[in-house]
Coordinates of C-alpha atoms and ligand atoms in Angstrom, one line a residue:
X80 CA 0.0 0.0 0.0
X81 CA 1.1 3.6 -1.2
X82 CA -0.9 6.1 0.4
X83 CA -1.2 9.0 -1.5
X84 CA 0.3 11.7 1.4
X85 CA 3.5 9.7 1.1
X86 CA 3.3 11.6 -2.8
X87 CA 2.7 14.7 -1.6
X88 CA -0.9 14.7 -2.8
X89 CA -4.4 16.0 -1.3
X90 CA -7.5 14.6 -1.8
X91 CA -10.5 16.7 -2.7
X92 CA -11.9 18.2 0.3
X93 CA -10.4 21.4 1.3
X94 CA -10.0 22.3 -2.0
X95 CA -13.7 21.6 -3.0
X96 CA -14.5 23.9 0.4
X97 CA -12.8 26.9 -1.2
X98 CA -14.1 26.6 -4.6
X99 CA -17.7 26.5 -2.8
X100 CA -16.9 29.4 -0.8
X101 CA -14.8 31.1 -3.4
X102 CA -17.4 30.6 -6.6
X103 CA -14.7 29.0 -8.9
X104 CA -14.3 25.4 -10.1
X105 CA -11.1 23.4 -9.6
X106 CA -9.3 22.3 -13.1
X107 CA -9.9 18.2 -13.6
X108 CA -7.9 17.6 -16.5
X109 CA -7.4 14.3 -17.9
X110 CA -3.7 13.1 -18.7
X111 CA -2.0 10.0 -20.4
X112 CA 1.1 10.8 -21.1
X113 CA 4.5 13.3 -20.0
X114 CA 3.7 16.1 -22.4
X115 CA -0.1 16.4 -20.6
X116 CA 1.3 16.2 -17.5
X117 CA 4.0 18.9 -17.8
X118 CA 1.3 21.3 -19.9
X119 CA -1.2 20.6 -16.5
X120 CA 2.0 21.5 -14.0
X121 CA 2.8 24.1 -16.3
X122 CA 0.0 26.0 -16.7
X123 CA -1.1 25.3 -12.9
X124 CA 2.0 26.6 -11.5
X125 CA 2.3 30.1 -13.8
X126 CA -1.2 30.4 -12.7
X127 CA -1.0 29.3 -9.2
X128 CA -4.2 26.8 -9.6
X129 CA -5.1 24.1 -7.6
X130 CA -5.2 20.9 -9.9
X131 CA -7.1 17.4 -10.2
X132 CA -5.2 15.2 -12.5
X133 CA -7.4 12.8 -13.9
X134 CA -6.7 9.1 -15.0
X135 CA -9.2 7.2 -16.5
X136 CA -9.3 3.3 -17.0
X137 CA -7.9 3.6 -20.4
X138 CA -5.4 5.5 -19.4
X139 CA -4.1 3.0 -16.4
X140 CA -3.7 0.5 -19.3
X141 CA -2.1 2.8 -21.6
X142 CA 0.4 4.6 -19.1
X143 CA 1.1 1.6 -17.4
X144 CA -0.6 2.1 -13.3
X145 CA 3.8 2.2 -11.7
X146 CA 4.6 4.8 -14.2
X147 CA 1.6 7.0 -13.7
X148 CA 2.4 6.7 -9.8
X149 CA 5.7 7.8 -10.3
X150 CA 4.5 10.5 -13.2
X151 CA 2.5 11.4 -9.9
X152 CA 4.6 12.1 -7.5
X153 CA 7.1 13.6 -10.3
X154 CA 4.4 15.8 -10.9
X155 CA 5.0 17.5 -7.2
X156 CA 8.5 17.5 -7.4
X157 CA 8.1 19.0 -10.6
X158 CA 5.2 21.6 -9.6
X159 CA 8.2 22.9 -6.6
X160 CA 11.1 23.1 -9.0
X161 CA 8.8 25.1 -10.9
X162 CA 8.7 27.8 -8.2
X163 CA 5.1 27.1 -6.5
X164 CA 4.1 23.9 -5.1
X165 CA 0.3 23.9 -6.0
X166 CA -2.2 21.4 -4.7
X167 CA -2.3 18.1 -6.5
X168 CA -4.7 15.3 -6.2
X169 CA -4.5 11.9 -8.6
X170 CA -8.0 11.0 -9.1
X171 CA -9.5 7.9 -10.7
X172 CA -12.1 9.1 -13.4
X173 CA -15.1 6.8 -14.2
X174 CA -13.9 3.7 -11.8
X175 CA -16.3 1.2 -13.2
X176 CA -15.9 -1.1 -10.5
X177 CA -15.1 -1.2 -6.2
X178 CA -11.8 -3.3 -7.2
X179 CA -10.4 -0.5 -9.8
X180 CA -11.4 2.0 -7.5
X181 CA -9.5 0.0 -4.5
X182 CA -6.4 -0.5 -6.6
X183 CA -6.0 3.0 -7.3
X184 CA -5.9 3.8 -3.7
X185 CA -3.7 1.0 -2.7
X186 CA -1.3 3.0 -5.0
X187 CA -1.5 6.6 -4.3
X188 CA -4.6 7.8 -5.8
X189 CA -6.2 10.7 -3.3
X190 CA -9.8 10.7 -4.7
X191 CA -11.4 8.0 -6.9
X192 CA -14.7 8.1 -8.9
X193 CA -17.0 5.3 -9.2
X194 CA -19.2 5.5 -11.9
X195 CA -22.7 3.6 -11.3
X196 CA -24.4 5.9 -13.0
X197 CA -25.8 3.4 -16.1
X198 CA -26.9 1.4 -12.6
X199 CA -30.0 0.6 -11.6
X200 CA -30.4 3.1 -8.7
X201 CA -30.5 0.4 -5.4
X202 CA -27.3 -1.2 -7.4
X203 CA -25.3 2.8 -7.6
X204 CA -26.1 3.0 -4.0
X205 CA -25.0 -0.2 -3.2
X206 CA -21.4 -0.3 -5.2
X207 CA -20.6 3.5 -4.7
X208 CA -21.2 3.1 -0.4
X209 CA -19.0 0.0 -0.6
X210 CA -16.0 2.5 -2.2
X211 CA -16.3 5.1 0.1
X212 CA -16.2 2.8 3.2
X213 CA -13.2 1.6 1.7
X214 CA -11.7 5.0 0.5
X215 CA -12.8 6.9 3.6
X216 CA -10.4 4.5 6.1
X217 CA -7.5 5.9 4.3
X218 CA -8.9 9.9 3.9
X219 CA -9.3 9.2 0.1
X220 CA -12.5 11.3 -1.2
X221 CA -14.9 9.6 -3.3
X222 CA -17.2 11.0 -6.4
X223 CA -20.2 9.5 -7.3
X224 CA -22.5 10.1 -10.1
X225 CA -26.6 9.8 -10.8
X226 CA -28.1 10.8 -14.3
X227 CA -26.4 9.5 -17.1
X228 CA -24.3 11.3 -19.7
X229 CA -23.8 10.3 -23.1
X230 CA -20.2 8.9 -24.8
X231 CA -18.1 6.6 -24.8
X232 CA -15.5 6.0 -22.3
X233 CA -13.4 2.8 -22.1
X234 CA -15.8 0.3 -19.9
X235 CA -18.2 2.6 -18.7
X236 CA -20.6 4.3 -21.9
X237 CA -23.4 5.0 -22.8
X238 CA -25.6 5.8 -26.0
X239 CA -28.0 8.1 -24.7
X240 CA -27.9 10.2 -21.9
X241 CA -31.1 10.7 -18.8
X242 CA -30.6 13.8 -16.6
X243 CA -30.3 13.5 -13.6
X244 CA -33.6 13.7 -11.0
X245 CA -33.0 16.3 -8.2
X246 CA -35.5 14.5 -6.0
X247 CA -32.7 11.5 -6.1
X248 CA -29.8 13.5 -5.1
X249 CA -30.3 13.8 -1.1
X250 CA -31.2 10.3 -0.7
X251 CA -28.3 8.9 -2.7
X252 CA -26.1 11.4 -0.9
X253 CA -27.2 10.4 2.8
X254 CA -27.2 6.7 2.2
X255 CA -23.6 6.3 0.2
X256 CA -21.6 8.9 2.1
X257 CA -20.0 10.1 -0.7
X258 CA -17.7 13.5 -0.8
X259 CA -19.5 14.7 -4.0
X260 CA -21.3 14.2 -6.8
X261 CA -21.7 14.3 -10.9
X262 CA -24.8 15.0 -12.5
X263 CA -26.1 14.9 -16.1
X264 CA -27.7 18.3 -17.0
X265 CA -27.1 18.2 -20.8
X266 CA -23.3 17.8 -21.6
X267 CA -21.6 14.8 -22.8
X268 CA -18.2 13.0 -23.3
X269 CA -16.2 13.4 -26.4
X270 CA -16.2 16.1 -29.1
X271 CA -19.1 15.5 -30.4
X272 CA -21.2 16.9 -28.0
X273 CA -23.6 18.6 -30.4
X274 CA -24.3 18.4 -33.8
X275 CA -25.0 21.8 -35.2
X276 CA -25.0 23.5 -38.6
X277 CA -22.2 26.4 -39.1
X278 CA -23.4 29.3 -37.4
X279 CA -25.6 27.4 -35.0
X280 CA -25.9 27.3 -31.6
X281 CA -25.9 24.1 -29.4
X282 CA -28.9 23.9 -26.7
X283 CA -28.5 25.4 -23.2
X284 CA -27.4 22.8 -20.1
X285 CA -30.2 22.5 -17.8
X286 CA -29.8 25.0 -15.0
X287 CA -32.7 24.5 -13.7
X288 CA -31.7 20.9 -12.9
X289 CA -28.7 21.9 -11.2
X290 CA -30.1 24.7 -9.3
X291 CA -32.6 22.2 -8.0
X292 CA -29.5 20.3 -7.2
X293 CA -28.2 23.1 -5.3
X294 CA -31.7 24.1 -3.1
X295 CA -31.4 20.0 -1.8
X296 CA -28.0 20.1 -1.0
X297 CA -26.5 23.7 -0.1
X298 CA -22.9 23.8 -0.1
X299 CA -22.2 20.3 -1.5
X300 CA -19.8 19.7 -3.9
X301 CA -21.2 19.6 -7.6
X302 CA -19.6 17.6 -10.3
X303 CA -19.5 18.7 -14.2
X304 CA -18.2 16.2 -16.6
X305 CA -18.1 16.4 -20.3
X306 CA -16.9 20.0 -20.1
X307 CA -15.0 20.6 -23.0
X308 CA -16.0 23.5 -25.6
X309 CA -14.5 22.2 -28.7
X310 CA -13.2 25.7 -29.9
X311 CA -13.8 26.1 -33.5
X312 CA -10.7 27.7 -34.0
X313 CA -8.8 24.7 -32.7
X314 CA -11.0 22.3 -35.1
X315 CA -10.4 24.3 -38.1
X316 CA -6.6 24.4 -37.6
X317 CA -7.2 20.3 -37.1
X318 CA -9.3 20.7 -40.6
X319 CA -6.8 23.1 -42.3
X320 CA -4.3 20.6 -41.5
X321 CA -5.5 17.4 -42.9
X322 CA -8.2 16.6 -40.6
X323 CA -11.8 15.5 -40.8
X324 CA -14.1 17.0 -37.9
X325 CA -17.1 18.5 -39.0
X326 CA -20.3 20.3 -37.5
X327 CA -19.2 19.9 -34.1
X328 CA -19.7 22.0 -30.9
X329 CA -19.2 22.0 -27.1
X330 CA -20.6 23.8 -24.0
X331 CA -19.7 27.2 -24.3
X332 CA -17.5 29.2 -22.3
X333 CA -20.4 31.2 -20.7
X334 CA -22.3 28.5 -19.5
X335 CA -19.0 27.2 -18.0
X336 CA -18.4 30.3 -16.0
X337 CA -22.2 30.3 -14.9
X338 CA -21.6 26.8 -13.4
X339 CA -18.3 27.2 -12.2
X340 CA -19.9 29.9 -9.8
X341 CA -22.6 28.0 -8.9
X342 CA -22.5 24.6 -6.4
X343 CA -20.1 23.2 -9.5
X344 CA -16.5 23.1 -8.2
X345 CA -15.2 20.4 -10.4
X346 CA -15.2 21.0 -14.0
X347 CA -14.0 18.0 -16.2
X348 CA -12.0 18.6 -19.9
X349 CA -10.1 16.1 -21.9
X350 CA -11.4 16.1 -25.3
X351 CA -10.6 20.1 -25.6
X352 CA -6.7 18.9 -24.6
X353 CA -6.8 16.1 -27.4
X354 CA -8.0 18.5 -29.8
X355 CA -5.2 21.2 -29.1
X356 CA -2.4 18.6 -29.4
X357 CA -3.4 17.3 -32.2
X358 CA -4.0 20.7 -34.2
X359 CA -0.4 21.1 -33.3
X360 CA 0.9 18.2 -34.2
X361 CA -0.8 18.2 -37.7
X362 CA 0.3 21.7 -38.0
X363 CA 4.2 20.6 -37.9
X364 CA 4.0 17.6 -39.6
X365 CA 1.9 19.5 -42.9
X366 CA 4.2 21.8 -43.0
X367 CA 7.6 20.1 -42.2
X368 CA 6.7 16.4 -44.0
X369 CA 10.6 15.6 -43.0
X370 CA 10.1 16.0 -39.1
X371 CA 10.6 12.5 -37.7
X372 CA 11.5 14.0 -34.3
X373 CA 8.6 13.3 -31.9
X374 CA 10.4 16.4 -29.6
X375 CA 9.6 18.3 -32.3
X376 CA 6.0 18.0 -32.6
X377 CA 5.0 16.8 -29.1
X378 CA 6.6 19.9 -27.7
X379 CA 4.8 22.4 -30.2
X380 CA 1.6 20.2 -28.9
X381 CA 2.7 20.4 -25.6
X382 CA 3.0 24.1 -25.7
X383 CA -0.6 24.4 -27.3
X384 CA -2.0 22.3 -24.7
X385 CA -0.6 24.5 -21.8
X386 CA -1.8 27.6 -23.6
X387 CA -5.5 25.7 -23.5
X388 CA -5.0 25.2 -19.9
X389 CA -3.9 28.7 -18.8
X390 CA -7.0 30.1 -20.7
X391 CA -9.6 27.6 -18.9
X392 CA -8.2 28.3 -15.6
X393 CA -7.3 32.0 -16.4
X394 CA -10.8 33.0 -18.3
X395 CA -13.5 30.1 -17.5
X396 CA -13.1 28.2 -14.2
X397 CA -12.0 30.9 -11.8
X398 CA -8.8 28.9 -10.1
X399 CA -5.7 31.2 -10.8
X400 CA -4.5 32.5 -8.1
X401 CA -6.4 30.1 -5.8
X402 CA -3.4 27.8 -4.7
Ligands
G3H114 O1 -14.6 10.9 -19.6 C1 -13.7 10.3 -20.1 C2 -12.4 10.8 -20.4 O2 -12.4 11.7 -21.5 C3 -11.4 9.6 -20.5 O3 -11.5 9.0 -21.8 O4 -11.6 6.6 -21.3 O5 -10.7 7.5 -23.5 O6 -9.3 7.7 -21.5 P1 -10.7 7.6 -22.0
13P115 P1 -14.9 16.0 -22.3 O1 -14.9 14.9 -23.3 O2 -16.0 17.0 -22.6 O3 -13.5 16.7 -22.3 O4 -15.2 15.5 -20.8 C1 -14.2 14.8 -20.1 C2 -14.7 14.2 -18.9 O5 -15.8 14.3 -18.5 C3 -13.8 13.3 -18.2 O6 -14.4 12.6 -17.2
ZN116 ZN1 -16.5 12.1 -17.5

């Protein structure tokens, strides 16, 4: 057993207190590899946010689960030498089971998700109260998640999405114990979220869902997954490049800044990442067909990426400066 203070890592609680209080959301960025991890430390540091580094299933198979410990704790060594030792915690996104969520924090995670959200609702309850009595013992905070959004992920997906019912959340908070909670109010995985014509706008999220949320449980930590905008300008670069990724939109950045000051203090991005790296990395490649070093794309992408980051912590969630 690792436990995650012997990293240097926090788990989710005081951090999720000050976003409450504060009316910002805390970054939870997604990372698979060393060039996402030193964009997240990067742009976390220069803007002195607090960070939740996300690892999902897929990425535990394809990072290997020893490296990504060690990427970890490299990650707060890193974050010091840097000049600013921000708050880390290495959370398990979308555990789909008790024994992946158990393995994570036998090995240093600080916070784990379990995702029984395509669950019958007794069944959630059951699975997601059996992880926090186990995460709890060692001060590891747990997410759970009711209402079910739509894309794929690597074991846990799902086709079409359900909202989530405010008259659930109180009931599934009191009986599983858990630290917070993700709900689905009209956002979804991938980048794909929306299938508009040019010039069109995607639908509003449901507000009114999460303010419900909010009235049933004031002050309790809010969950937003499947946050990513999907910036035109980053998709036409992928397009101008080479690439094939049409009529596609995200949740905008003013609905983003509308939750973040609202009960949601955890605001989930991946796809938004991929995109920016691989603009980048098309970009190079088109117009140097002789590059064969991978420093020499991965580090233009890397750059991209931190830029991305800096802006969603800088201009959407509200973090900088709370560290
Ligand atoms: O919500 C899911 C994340 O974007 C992780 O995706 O399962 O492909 O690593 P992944
Ligand atoms: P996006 O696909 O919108 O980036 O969402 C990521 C996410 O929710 C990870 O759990
Ligand atoms: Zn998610």
């Amino acid at each position: 057993m690792i436990h995650y203070k012997e990293l240097g890592l926090v788990n989710s609680r005081e951090l999720f207190k000050g976003a409450i209080k504060g009316g910002y959301a805390i970054p939870a960025f997604n990372f698979n590899n060393l060039e996402q991890l030193q964009a997240i430390i990067g742009a976390c540091v220069e803007t002195k946010s607090p960070v939740i580094l996300q690892v999902s299933k897929g990425a535990r198979k394809y990072a290997n689960q020893t490296l990504l410990q060690y990427l970890a704790k490299g990650a707060v060594e890193y974050a010091k030498e840097l000049g600013y030792a921000v708050p880390i915690v290495l959370h398990l996104d979308h555990g789909d089971a008790f024994e992946t969520c158990k393995a994570c924090i036998e090995t240093g995670f600080s916070s784990v998700m379990i995702d029984g959200s395509h669950l019958p609702y007794e069944e959630n309850i059951k699975v997601t109260r059996q992880v926090v009595e186990f995460a709890h013992q060692y001060d590891v905070t747990v997410e759970g998640e009711l209402g079910v959004l739509a894309g794929i992920e690597d074991e846990v997906s799902a086709e079409h999405s359900s909202y989530t019912r405010p008259e659930e959340v109180e009931d599934f908070v009191k009986h599983t114990g858990v630290d917070s909670l993700a709900i689905s109010i009209g956002t979804s995985h991938g980048a794909f979220k929306f299938k508009v014509k040019p010039g069109e706008m995607p639908p509003p999220l449901r507000f009114d869902i999460l303010e419900e949320v909010e009235k049933r449980l004031p002050g309790f930590p809010i969950v937003l997954h499947g946050a990513s905008s999907v910036p035109q300008d980053i998709v036409d670069e992928i397009n101008r490049y080479g690439g094939k990724l049409d009529n596609t939109a995200g949740v905008s950045e003013d609905q983003l800044r509308r939750a973040a000051s609202s009960a949601v203090c955890k605001i989930n991005i991946d796809s938004d990442g991929r995109l920016a790296m691989t603009a980048a990395i098309r970009k190079v490649l088109t117009e140097k067909p002789s590059e064969f070093d991978p420093r020499n794309y991965l580090g233009p992408a890397r750059d991209k990426l931190k830029e991305l980051y800096k802006h969603k912590i800088v201009n959407v969630l509200g973090s900088a400066g709370k560290a």
